[in-house]
Amino acid sequence: MPTSPTSRTQTRDILGHPRGLPVLAGTELWERISFHGMLALLTLYMAEQLFLPGHAGAVVGLAPLRAAIESLTGPLSVEALAAQVFGLYAGLIYFTPVFGGIIGDRWLGRRRSVLLGALLMALGHGCMVFDQTFLLALVLLILGAGFMRGNLIAQVGSLYPAGDPRSANGIQIYYAMVNIGGFAAPLVTGLLARVYGWHVGFGFAGLGMVAGLLIYALGMHMIPADAPVDRTVERARLTARERRTVATLIALLPLFVLFFVGLTQQWNVYNLWARDHVSMAIGSWSMPVPWVQSMMAVESVILVPVVLRFWHWLERLRGPLDDLSKLAMGCIVFAAFTAMDGMGTLVFGTGGHVPLWWIVLSSTGTQFGYLNVQPVAIALYTRVAPKAINAMMVGIYFMGIFFGSLISGSLGGLYAQWTPTAFWLLHAGLVGAAGLVFAVLRAPVGRLLFSDRSV
């Protein structure tokens, strides 16, 4: 009798993890290099070149899109239009994985979905090289991300048997690749765009996506094969316990939304706050404000082993550490160091003199908190969600990022009206509230998710 795909792919481990993990992590590394490399240029490219007279008229579909947006917002400046298009793109990137997960679970299968998504994203990056196909590029990137992201992460969960404690560590390794891409890509594409022009920077991002596609295609034999796709109605039926699990995971989503309000604000208004209220001087040299984002990414990479050792230390001290405890702790730590940002202007004054070391310390704390939330949440959803709709549930989790991004964008308008202290304390309060609710719900949610389940 032939061996199962899972047994064939997992009989030999690499550094204690299934052989498929380096394939999936490597694919994600290059996908994130392409994504963050392009993202670092996108708003500047639109505001400084693409939407200016002489270029905007060449962009196919821009005039009707602008008319549609301005029918809701009123007339927009070039910079405001760029911000609107960026926000719409960033939100949809986290919205489409819901539908990509459903398609992957019920029709295409995860492998074909990831391959299709990677191909669409590679084509999208190729279209970014030309002004005329800019909006087509964004559409292809949004669709590609929808097919790829939820299905790729769900495959990480499928590498491990149910209840395998290595799952959370595997997700941490996977997310280390996300952060490496987030750190390296803006430095490279930003330099290429400055020296050789915008389209060369976008071209490098496209090459990154092609590299990710090749890694996945060549290493796909190391990943457990998809379960046979059964399109009958009976396949979609869930047991009572599975329905309870799905309802519990969906009920947790508002707490993740609150966390992502705080996290996505670090991608948005944080740069404005650093520009206005932080001294970026290092000796006689002033660090560019966008490098703050790269700083956060490298902090996340460095902190991964620290977080893993911290979990190990806590487990030796107090016994097994459940997921809800990690989520509660991560939100509370993130909130505390977000509050530190708000207190900076009180401690050092409002004249823009918060020292750089202050935000290095605060961002280190928020990244430590982040690593106790995002990877743990992904591991939780992939581990306990019913296998029949696993990728779809990961996509639903991404909805938390979608709604958190929308809310943080709305709250960002308060930055010009409130003091920095009040602005950041608001966000700290939202994330901290989520942490407290996670702590209160730890026991009942644990019973709902893990009763009658081997862990």
Short mmCIF file of C-alpha atoms in Angstrom, two decimals:
data_model
loop_
_atom_site.label_atom_id
_atom_site.label_comp_id
_atom_site.label_asym_id
_atom_site.label_seq_id
_atom_site.Cartn_x
_atom_site.Cartn_y
_atom_site.Cartn_z
CA MET A 1 0.00 0.00 0.00
CA PRO A 2 1.47 3.39 -0.89
CA THR A 3 2.27 5.76 1.90
CA SER A 4 0.12 8.82 2.43
CA PRO A 5 1.30 12.17 1.14
CA THR A 6 1.57 13.45 4.67
CA SER A 7 3.80 10.61 5.81
CA ARG A 8 6.02 10.88 2.75
CA THR A 9 6.56 14.58 3.21
CA GLN A 10 7.11 14.56 6.95
CA THR A 11 9.24 11.47 7.61
CA ARG A 12 12.41 13.57 7.52
CA ASP A 13 12.49 16.79 9.46
CA ILE A 14 14.78 19.77 9.02
CA LEU A 15 15.91 21.25 12.33
CA GLY A 16 12.96 19.63 14.05
CA HIS A 17 10.32 20.84 11.59
CA PRO A 18 8.70 19.24 8.52
CA ARG A 19 10.58 19.58 5.24
CA GLY A 20 7.76 21.59 3.74
CA LEU A 21 8.28 24.47 6.18
CA PRO A 22 11.38 25.90 4.41
CA VAL A 23 9.47 25.78 1.10
CA LEU A 24 6.48 27.66 2.48
CA ALA A 25 8.63 30.08 4.47
CA GLY A 26 10.87 30.73 1.46
CA THR A 27 7.86 31.36 -0.75
CA GLU A 28 6.48 33.81 1.80
CA LEU A 29 9.86 35.54 2.15
CA TRP A 30 9.97 36.43 -1.54
CA GLU A 31 6.26 37.26 -1.67
CA ARG A 32 6.82 39.72 1.17
CA ILE A 33 9.92 41.15 -0.49
CA SER A 34 7.77 41.88 -3.54
CA PHE A 35 4.84 43.16 -1.46
CA HIS A 36 6.73 45.42 0.94
CA GLY A 37 9.13 46.56 -1.76
CA MET A 38 6.22 47.78 -3.85
CA LEU A 39 4.29 49.12 -0.85
CA ALA A 40 7.22 51.31 0.20
CA LEU A 41 7.10 53.08 -3.17
CA LEU A 42 3.38 53.11 -3.89
CA THR A 43 2.10 56.29 -2.22
CA LEU A 44 5.18 58.32 -3.13
CA TYR A 45 4.99 57.11 -6.74
CA MET A 46 1.34 58.12 -7.05
CA ALA A 47 1.79 61.50 -5.33
CA GLU A 48 5.09 62.51 -6.90
CA GLN A 49 4.66 61.21 -10.44
CA LEU A 50 1.76 59.04 -11.54
CA PHE A 51 -1.18 61.26 -10.57
CA LEU A 52 0.45 64.50 -11.74
CA PRO A 53 -0.56 66.21 -15.01
CA GLY A 54 1.25 64.61 -17.90
CA HIS A 55 1.07 61.15 -16.34
CA ALA A 56 -2.43 60.75 -14.90
CA GLY A 57 -4.10 60.92 -18.31
CA ALA A 58 -2.20 57.84 -19.44
CA VAL A 59 -3.45 55.62 -16.59
CA VAL A 60 -6.28 53.47 -17.93
CA GLY A 61 -9.35 53.74 -15.69
CA LEU A 62 -8.02 56.44 -13.36
CA ALA A 63 -10.53 59.14 -14.38
CA PRO A 64 -13.66 57.07 -13.56
CA LEU A 65 -12.04 55.78 -10.36
CA ARG A 66 -11.24 59.31 -9.23
CA ALA A 67 -14.78 60.42 -10.04
CA ALA A 68 -16.21 57.55 -7.99
CA ILE A 69 -14.01 58.31 -4.98
CA GLU A 70 -14.65 62.06 -5.12
CA SER A 71 -18.40 61.45 -5.31
CA LEU A 72 -18.05 60.19 -1.73
CA THR A 73 -15.29 62.44 -0.39
CA GLY A 74 -15.49 65.64 -2.41
CA PRO A 75 -12.56 67.05 -4.42
CA LEU A 76 -9.19 65.56 -3.51
CA SER A 77 -5.66 66.82 -3.90
CA VAL A 78 -3.10 64.60 -5.59
CA GLU A 79 -1.75 63.52 -2.20
CA ALA A 80 -5.22 62.81 -0.82
CA LEU A 81 -6.16 60.77 -3.89
CA ALA A 82 -2.94 58.79 -3.53
CA ALA A 83 -3.79 58.07 0.12
CA GLN A 84 -7.32 56.97 -0.82
CA VAL A 85 -6.10 54.60 -3.53
CA PHE A 86 -3.45 53.22 -1.18
CA GLY A 87 -6.02 52.64 1.57
CA LEU A 88 -8.41 50.90 -0.80
CA TYR A 89 -5.63 48.66 -2.09
CA ALA A 90 -4.29 47.83 1.38
CA GLY A 91 -7.75 47.01 2.69
CA LEU A 92 -8.68 44.75 -0.22
CA ILE A 93 -5.37 42.88 0.08
CA TYR A 94 -6.67 41.58 3.42
CA PHE A 95 -10.28 41.16 2.26
CA THR A 96 -9.88 38.89 -0.75
CA PRO A 97 -8.20 36.00 1.15
CA VAL A 98 -11.65 35.17 2.58
CA PHE A 99 -12.90 34.26 -0.88
CA GLY A 100 -9.58 32.77 -1.92
CA GLY A 101 -9.77 30.48 1.09
CA ILE A 102 -13.29 29.34 0.17
CA ILE A 103 -12.21 28.63 -3.41
CA GLY A 104 -9.11 26.81 -2.18
CA ASP A 105 -11.09 24.66 0.25
CA ARG A 106 -14.02 23.82 -2.01
CA TRP A 107 -12.88 23.93 -5.63
CA LEU A 108 -9.28 24.52 -6.63
CA GLY A 109 -7.41 23.04 -3.68
CA ARG A 110 -4.70 24.89 -1.78
CA ARG A 111 -1.77 24.01 -4.05
CA ARG A 112 -3.43 25.21 -7.25
CA SER A 113 -4.75 28.28 -5.44
CA VAL A 114 -1.26 29.26 -4.27
CA LEU A 115 0.19 28.71 -7.74
CA LEU A 116 -2.58 30.76 -9.36
CA GLY A 117 -2.19 33.53 -6.78
CA ALA A 118 1.57 33.70 -7.22
CA LEU A 119 1.19 33.84 -11.01
CA LEU A 120 -1.39 36.65 -10.81
CA MET A 121 0.84 38.62 -8.45
CA ALA A 122 3.86 38.17 -10.71
CA LEU A 123 1.80 39.48 -13.63
CA GLY A 124 0.59 42.36 -11.47
CA HIS A 125 4.11 43.40 -10.59
CA GLY A 126 4.96 43.23 -14.28
CA CYS A 127 2.11 45.63 -15.04
CA MET A 128 3.44 48.06 -12.41
CA VAL A 129 6.36 48.79 -14.70
CA PHE A 130 4.04 50.75 -17.04
CA ASP A 131 1.97 53.82 -16.13
CA GLN A 132 -0.88 52.77 -18.40
CA THR A 133 -1.52 49.44 -16.64
CA PHE A 134 -1.16 50.71 -13.06
CA LEU A 135 -4.75 50.04 -12.00
CA LEU A 136 -4.74 46.65 -13.74
CA ALA A 137 -1.61 45.87 -11.73
CA LEU A 138 -3.39 46.65 -8.45
CA VAL A 139 -6.36 44.47 -9.44
CA LEU A 140 -4.08 41.54 -10.29
CA LEU A 141 -2.14 41.96 -7.03
CA ILE A 142 -5.36 42.05 -4.99
CA LEU A 143 -6.73 38.93 -6.70
CA GLY A 144 -3.40 37.13 -6.42
CA ALA A 145 -3.10 37.87 -2.72
CA GLY A 146 -6.61 36.55 -2.24
CA PHE A 147 -5.73 33.19 -3.74
CA MET A 148 -2.28 32.94 -2.19
CA ARG A 149 -2.18 34.21 1.36
CA GLY A 150 -4.83 32.25 3.22
CA ASN A 151 -4.06 29.04 1.39
CA LEU A 152 -0.30 29.36 1.92
CA ILE A 153 -0.59 29.92 5.67
CA ALA A 154 -3.15 27.13 5.98
CA GLN A 155 -0.58 24.77 4.47
CA VAL A 156 1.83 25.62 7.29
CA GLY A 157 -0.78 24.37 9.76
CA SER A 158 -1.31 21.20 7.70
CA LEU A 159 2.38 20.27 8.06
CA TYR A 160 1.84 19.35 11.72
CA PRO A 161 -0.37 16.69 13.31
CA ALA A 162 -3.29 17.93 15.39
CA GLY A 163 -2.06 19.20 18.76
CA ASP A 164 1.61 19.26 17.73
CA PRO A 165 3.23 21.95 19.93
CA ARG A 166 5.74 22.69 17.15
CA SER A 167 2.95 24.37 15.18
CA ALA A 168 3.24 27.74 16.96
CA ASN A 169 7.04 27.69 16.57
CA GLY A 170 6.64 26.87 12.88
CA ILE A 171 4.37 29.88 12.46
CA GLN A 172 6.97 32.02 14.25
CA ILE A 173 9.62 30.89 11.75
CA TYR A 174 7.20 31.61 8.90
CA TYR A 175 6.57 35.11 10.23
CA ALA A 176 10.29 35.70 10.66
CA MET A 177 10.44 35.49 6.86
CA VAL A 178 7.63 38.06 6.68
CA ASN A 179 9.67 40.44 8.81
CA ILE A 180 12.92 39.85 6.94
CA GLY A 181 11.11 40.75 3.73
CA GLY A 182 9.55 43.76 5.41
CA PHE A 183 12.97 44.98 6.54
CA ALA A 184 15.07 44.34 3.45
CA ALA A 185 12.67 45.17 0.63
CA PRO A 186 12.05 48.89 1.32
CA LEU A 187 15.79 49.50 1.61
CA VAL A 188 16.47 47.87 -1.77
CA THR A 189 13.51 49.16 -3.77
CA GLY A 190 13.83 52.63 -2.25
CA LEU A 191 17.48 52.83 -3.28
CA LEU A 192 16.76 51.51 -6.79
CA ALA A 193 13.90 53.96 -7.25
CA ARG A 194 16.05 56.89 -6.12
CA VAL A 195 19.02 55.99 -8.35
CA TYR A 196 17.37 54.44 -11.41
CA GLY A 197 13.72 55.49 -11.26
CA TRP A 198 10.41 54.20 -9.94
CA HIS A 199 9.94 51.44 -12.48
CA VAL A 200 13.28 49.80 -11.71
CA GLY A 201 12.21 49.60 -8.06
CA PHE A 202 8.91 48.02 -9.08
CA GLY A 203 10.78 45.67 -11.40
CA PHE A 204 12.85 44.33 -8.50
CA ALA A 205 9.64 43.70 -6.55
CA GLY A 206 8.34 41.73 -9.52
CA LEU A 207 11.48 39.59 -9.64
CA GLY A 208 10.90 38.79 -5.97
CA MET A 209 7.45 37.42 -6.75
CA VAL A 210 8.83 35.32 -9.60
CA ALA A 211 11.39 33.88 -7.16
CA GLY A 212 8.60 32.99 -4.72
CA LEU A 213 6.62 31.28 -7.48
CA LEU A 214 9.64 29.18 -8.50
CA ILE A 215 10.43 28.15 -4.91
CA TYR A 216 6.86 26.95 -4.38
CA ALA A 217 6.60 25.14 -7.71
CA LEU A 218 9.93 23.34 -7.27
CA GLY A 219 9.35 22.42 -3.62
CA MET A 220 5.67 21.54 -3.81
CA HIS A 221 6.41 17.81 -3.51
CA MET A 222 7.55 18.43 0.09
CA ILE A 223 4.12 19.79 1.09
CA PRO A 224 1.27 17.42 2.05
CA ALA A 225 -1.07 16.91 -0.87
CA ASP A 226 -4.50 18.52 -0.73
CA ALA A 227 -7.32 16.35 0.50
CA PRO A 228 -9.50 15.21 -2.41
CA VAL A 229 -11.85 18.05 -3.34
CA ASP A 230 -15.43 16.89 -2.84
CA ARG A 231 -17.94 19.32 -4.32
CA THR A 232 -20.99 17.57 -2.91
CA VAL A 233 -23.22 19.36 -0.46
CA GLU A 234 -22.51 16.75 2.21
CA ARG A 235 -18.85 17.76 2.35
CA ALA A 236 -19.72 21.23 3.64
CA ARG A 237 -21.67 19.87 6.62
CA LEU A 238 -19.91 20.31 9.94
CA THR A 239 -20.35 18.39 13.15
CA ALA A 240 -21.82 20.12 16.19
CA ARG A 241 -18.35 20.44 17.73
CA GLU A 242 -16.95 21.92 14.50
CA ARG A 243 -19.79 24.45 14.32
CA ARG A 244 -19.05 25.42 17.92
CA THR A 245 -15.38 25.88 17.04
CA VAL A 246 -16.21 28.06 14.03
CA ALA A 247 -18.59 30.20 16.08
CA THR A 248 -15.95 30.67 18.78
CA LEU A 249 -13.25 31.69 16.29
CA ILE A 250 -15.61 34.20 14.67
CA ALA A 251 -16.59 35.57 18.09
CA LEU A 252 -12.91 36.29 18.82
CA LEU A 253 -12.57 38.38 15.65
CA PRO A 254 -13.60 41.76 17.20
CA LEU A 255 -10.72 41.42 19.68
CA PHE A 256 -8.27 40.94 16.83
CA VAL A 257 -9.82 43.96 15.09
CA LEU A 258 -8.95 46.08 18.15
CA PHE A 259 -5.39 44.79 18.11
CA PHE A 260 -5.01 45.54 14.41
CA VAL A 261 -6.31 49.08 14.90
CA GLY A 262 -3.20 49.69 16.99
CA LEU A 263 -0.85 47.69 14.78
CA THR A 264 -1.87 49.22 11.45
CA GLN A 265 -1.62 52.71 12.92
CA GLN A 266 2.10 51.98 13.20
CA TRP A 267 2.16 51.66 9.41
CA ASN A 268 0.19 54.87 8.96
CA VAL A 269 0.26 57.83 11.37
CA TYR A 270 3.33 56.58 13.23
CA ASN A 271 5.54 57.95 10.46
CA LEU A 272 3.89 61.37 10.72
CA TRP A 273 4.33 61.37 14.49
CA ALA A 274 8.00 60.40 14.14
CA ARG A 275 8.48 63.18 11.61
CA ASP A 276 6.79 65.80 13.78
CA HIS A 277 7.77 64.85 17.34
CA VAL A 278 10.89 62.67 17.29
CA SER A 279 14.49 63.76 16.90
CA MET A 280 15.84 61.37 14.25
CA ALA A 281 19.43 62.54 14.76
CA ILE A 282 22.25 60.05 15.17
CA GLY A 283 25.23 62.28 15.82
CA SER A 284 25.39 64.70 12.90
CA TRP A 285 23.31 62.41 10.66
CA SER A 286 19.49 62.33 10.55
CA MET A 287 17.88 58.96 9.94
CA PRO A 288 15.16 59.00 7.25
CA VAL A 289 11.72 58.62 8.81
CA PRO A 290 10.67 55.66 6.58
CA TRP A 291 13.53 53.65 8.04
CA VAL A 292 11.49 53.44 11.25
CA GLN A 293 9.43 50.75 9.48
CA SER A 294 12.56 48.79 8.61
CA MET A 295 13.70 49.17 12.22
CA MET A 296 10.47 47.56 13.44
CA ALA A 297 10.86 44.70 10.99
CA VAL A 298 14.40 43.88 12.09
CA GLU A 299 13.31 44.09 15.74
CA SER A 300 10.68 41.45 15.00
CA VAL A 301 13.27 39.15 13.45
CA ILE A 302 15.66 39.53 16.38
CA LEU A 303 12.87 39.02 18.91
CA VAL A 304 11.56 35.71 17.52
CA PRO A 305 14.05 33.53 19.47
CA VAL A 306 13.59 35.80 22.49
CA VAL A 307 9.84 35.21 22.45
CA LEU A 308 10.30 31.45 22.02
CA ARG A 309 12.69 31.35 24.99
CA PHE A 310 10.30 33.50 27.00
CA TRP A 311 7.48 31.03 26.37
CA HIS A 312 9.76 28.15 27.37
CA TRP A 313 10.73 29.96 30.58
CA LEU A 314 7.10 30.66 31.46
CA GLU A 315 6.13 27.04 30.83
CA ARG A 316 8.89 25.83 33.13
CA LEU A 317 7.71 28.33 35.74
CA ARG A 318 3.94 27.79 35.60
CA GLY A 319 3.20 24.86 33.31
CA PRO A 320 1.78 24.75 29.77
CA LEU A 321 1.08 28.17 28.27
CA ASP A 322 -2.19 28.23 26.33
CA ASP A 323 -2.88 30.37 23.27
CA LEU A 324 -5.33 32.74 24.97
CA SER A 325 -2.73 33.57 27.64
CA LYS A 326 -0.22 34.45 24.92
CA LEU A 327 -2.79 36.60 23.13
CA ALA A 328 -3.72 38.44 26.33
CA MET A 329 -0.10 39.01 27.25
CA GLY A 330 0.80 40.19 23.75
CA CYS A 331 -2.02 42.73 23.59
CA ILE A 332 -1.25 44.12 27.03
CA VAL A 333 2.47 44.46 26.28
CA PHE A 334 1.70 46.10 22.93
CA ALA A 335 -0.69 48.52 24.65
CA ALA A 336 1.82 49.42 27.36
CA PHE A 337 4.53 50.37 24.87
CA THR A 338 2.06 52.21 22.63
CA ALA A 339 1.22 54.27 25.71
CA MET A 340 4.95 54.89 26.06
CA ASP A 341 4.86 56.62 22.67
CA GLY A 342 2.06 58.82 23.91
CA MET A 343 3.90 59.68 27.11
CA GLY A 344 7.02 60.67 25.18
CA THR A 345 5.78 64.16 24.39
CA LEU A 346 4.87 64.67 28.05
CA VAL A 347 8.28 63.53 29.27
CA PHE A 348 10.36 65.42 26.70
CA GLY A 349 8.00 68.25 25.72
CA THR A 350 5.96 68.90 22.59
CA GLY A 351 8.67 70.57 20.52
CA GLY A 352 9.66 67.48 18.57
CA HIS A 353 12.41 66.39 20.93
CA VAL A 354 11.49 62.80 21.81
CA PRO A 355 14.88 61.08 21.43
CA LEU A 356 15.36 58.27 18.96
CA TRP A 357 16.27 55.78 21.69
CA TRP A 358 12.80 56.27 23.18
CA ILE A 359 11.03 54.98 20.07
CA VAL A 360 13.62 52.22 19.64
CA LEU A 361 12.64 51.01 23.11
CA SER A 362 8.91 51.49 22.57
CA SER A 363 8.90 49.80 19.17
CA THR A 364 10.89 46.88 20.58
CA GLY A 365 8.13 46.46 23.15
CA THR A 366 5.31 46.68 20.63
CA GLN A 367 7.05 44.15 18.37
CA PHE A 368 7.45 41.79 21.33
CA GLY A 369 3.72 42.12 21.90
CA TYR A 370 2.98 41.61 18.20
CA LEU A 371 4.92 38.33 18.18
CA ASN A 372 2.72 37.07 20.99
CA VAL A 373 -0.43 37.82 18.98
CA GLN A 374 -0.21 37.47 15.21
CA PRO A 375 1.73 34.17 14.90
CA VAL A 376 -0.18 32.66 17.81
CA ALA A 377 -3.53 33.64 16.30
CA ILE A 378 -2.62 32.16 12.91
CA ALA A 379 -1.46 28.94 14.60
CA LEU A 380 -4.71 28.81 16.58
CA TYR A 381 -6.94 29.27 13.53
CA THR A 382 -5.05 26.77 11.38
CA ARG A 383 -4.88 24.20 14.18
CA VAL A 384 -8.46 24.15 15.48
CA ALA A 385 -10.55 25.22 12.47
CA PRO A 386 -12.33 22.32 10.74
CA LYS A 387 -10.18 20.87 7.99
CA ALA A 388 -12.96 21.27 5.43
CA ILE A 389 -12.93 25.07 5.80
CA ASN A 390 -9.47 25.67 7.24
CA ALA A 391 -8.23 28.10 4.60
CA MET A 392 -11.56 29.94 4.65
CA MET A 393 -11.24 30.45 8.42
CA VAL A 394 -7.74 31.86 7.95
CA GLY A 395 -9.27 34.22 5.41
CA ILE A 396 -11.91 35.25 7.94
CA TYR A 397 -9.09 35.98 10.39
CA PHE A 398 -7.62 38.32 7.76
CA MET A 399 -10.91 40.22 7.95
CA GLY A 400 -9.68 41.42 11.33
CA ILE A 401 -6.78 43.12 9.59
CA PHE A 402 -9.15 44.54 6.97
CA PHE A 403 -11.53 46.10 9.50
CA GLY A 404 -8.67 47.15 11.78
CA SER A 405 -7.06 48.96 8.85
CA LEU A 406 -10.29 50.76 8.00
CA ILE A 407 -10.83 51.87 11.61
CA SER A 408 -7.23 52.97 12.09
CA GLY A 409 -7.49 55.01 8.89
CA SER A 410 -10.57 56.75 10.26
CA LEU A 411 -8.92 57.36 13.64
CA GLY A 412 -5.86 58.70 11.84
CA GLY A 413 -7.85 61.85 11.13
CA LEU A 414 -7.74 62.60 14.86
CA TYR A 415 -3.96 63.01 14.79
CA ALA A 416 -4.18 66.62 13.58
CA GLN A 417 -6.89 67.45 16.14
CA TRP A 418 -5.66 65.71 19.30
CA THR A 419 -2.41 65.89 21.22
CA PRO A 420 0.01 63.03 20.49
CA THR A 421 -0.45 61.82 24.06
CA ALA A 422 -4.23 61.53 23.72
CA PHE A 423 -3.93 59.97 20.25
CA TRP A 424 -1.61 57.16 21.29
CA LEU A 425 -3.33 56.55 24.63
CA LEU A 426 -6.57 55.98 22.71
CA HIS A 427 -4.91 53.26 20.66
CA ALA A 428 -3.23 51.80 23.74
CA GLY A 429 -6.63 51.65 25.43
CA LEU A 430 -8.23 49.80 22.52
CA VAL A 431 -5.49 47.17 22.32
CA GLY A 432 -5.26 46.87 26.11
CA ALA A 433 -9.01 46.29 26.32
CA ALA A 434 -8.66 43.41 23.86
CA GLY A 435 -5.90 41.94 26.03
CA LEU A 436 -8.04 42.10 29.16
CA VAL A 437 -10.96 40.40 27.40
CA PHE A 438 -8.63 37.66 26.12
CA ALA A 439 -7.51 37.11 29.72
CA VAL A 440 -11.08 36.91 31.01
CA LEU A 441 -12.14 34.53 28.22
CA ARG A 442 -9.11 32.25 28.53
CA ALA A 443 -10.84 29.45 30.43
CA PRO A 444 -14.26 29.40 28.71
CA VAL A 445 -12.80 29.77 25.21
CA GLY A 446 -10.28 27.04 25.97
CA ARG A 447 -13.11 24.70 26.89
CA LEU A 448 -15.06 25.57 23.74
CA LEU A 449 -12.09 25.08 21.42
CA PHE A 450 -10.28 22.17 23.01
CA SER A 451 -12.85 20.01 24.80
CA ASP A 452 -13.04 16.56 23.21
CA ARG A 453 -9.85 17.36 21.27
CA SER A 454 -6.42 15.84 21.62
CA VAL A 455 -3.89 18.55 22.42
#
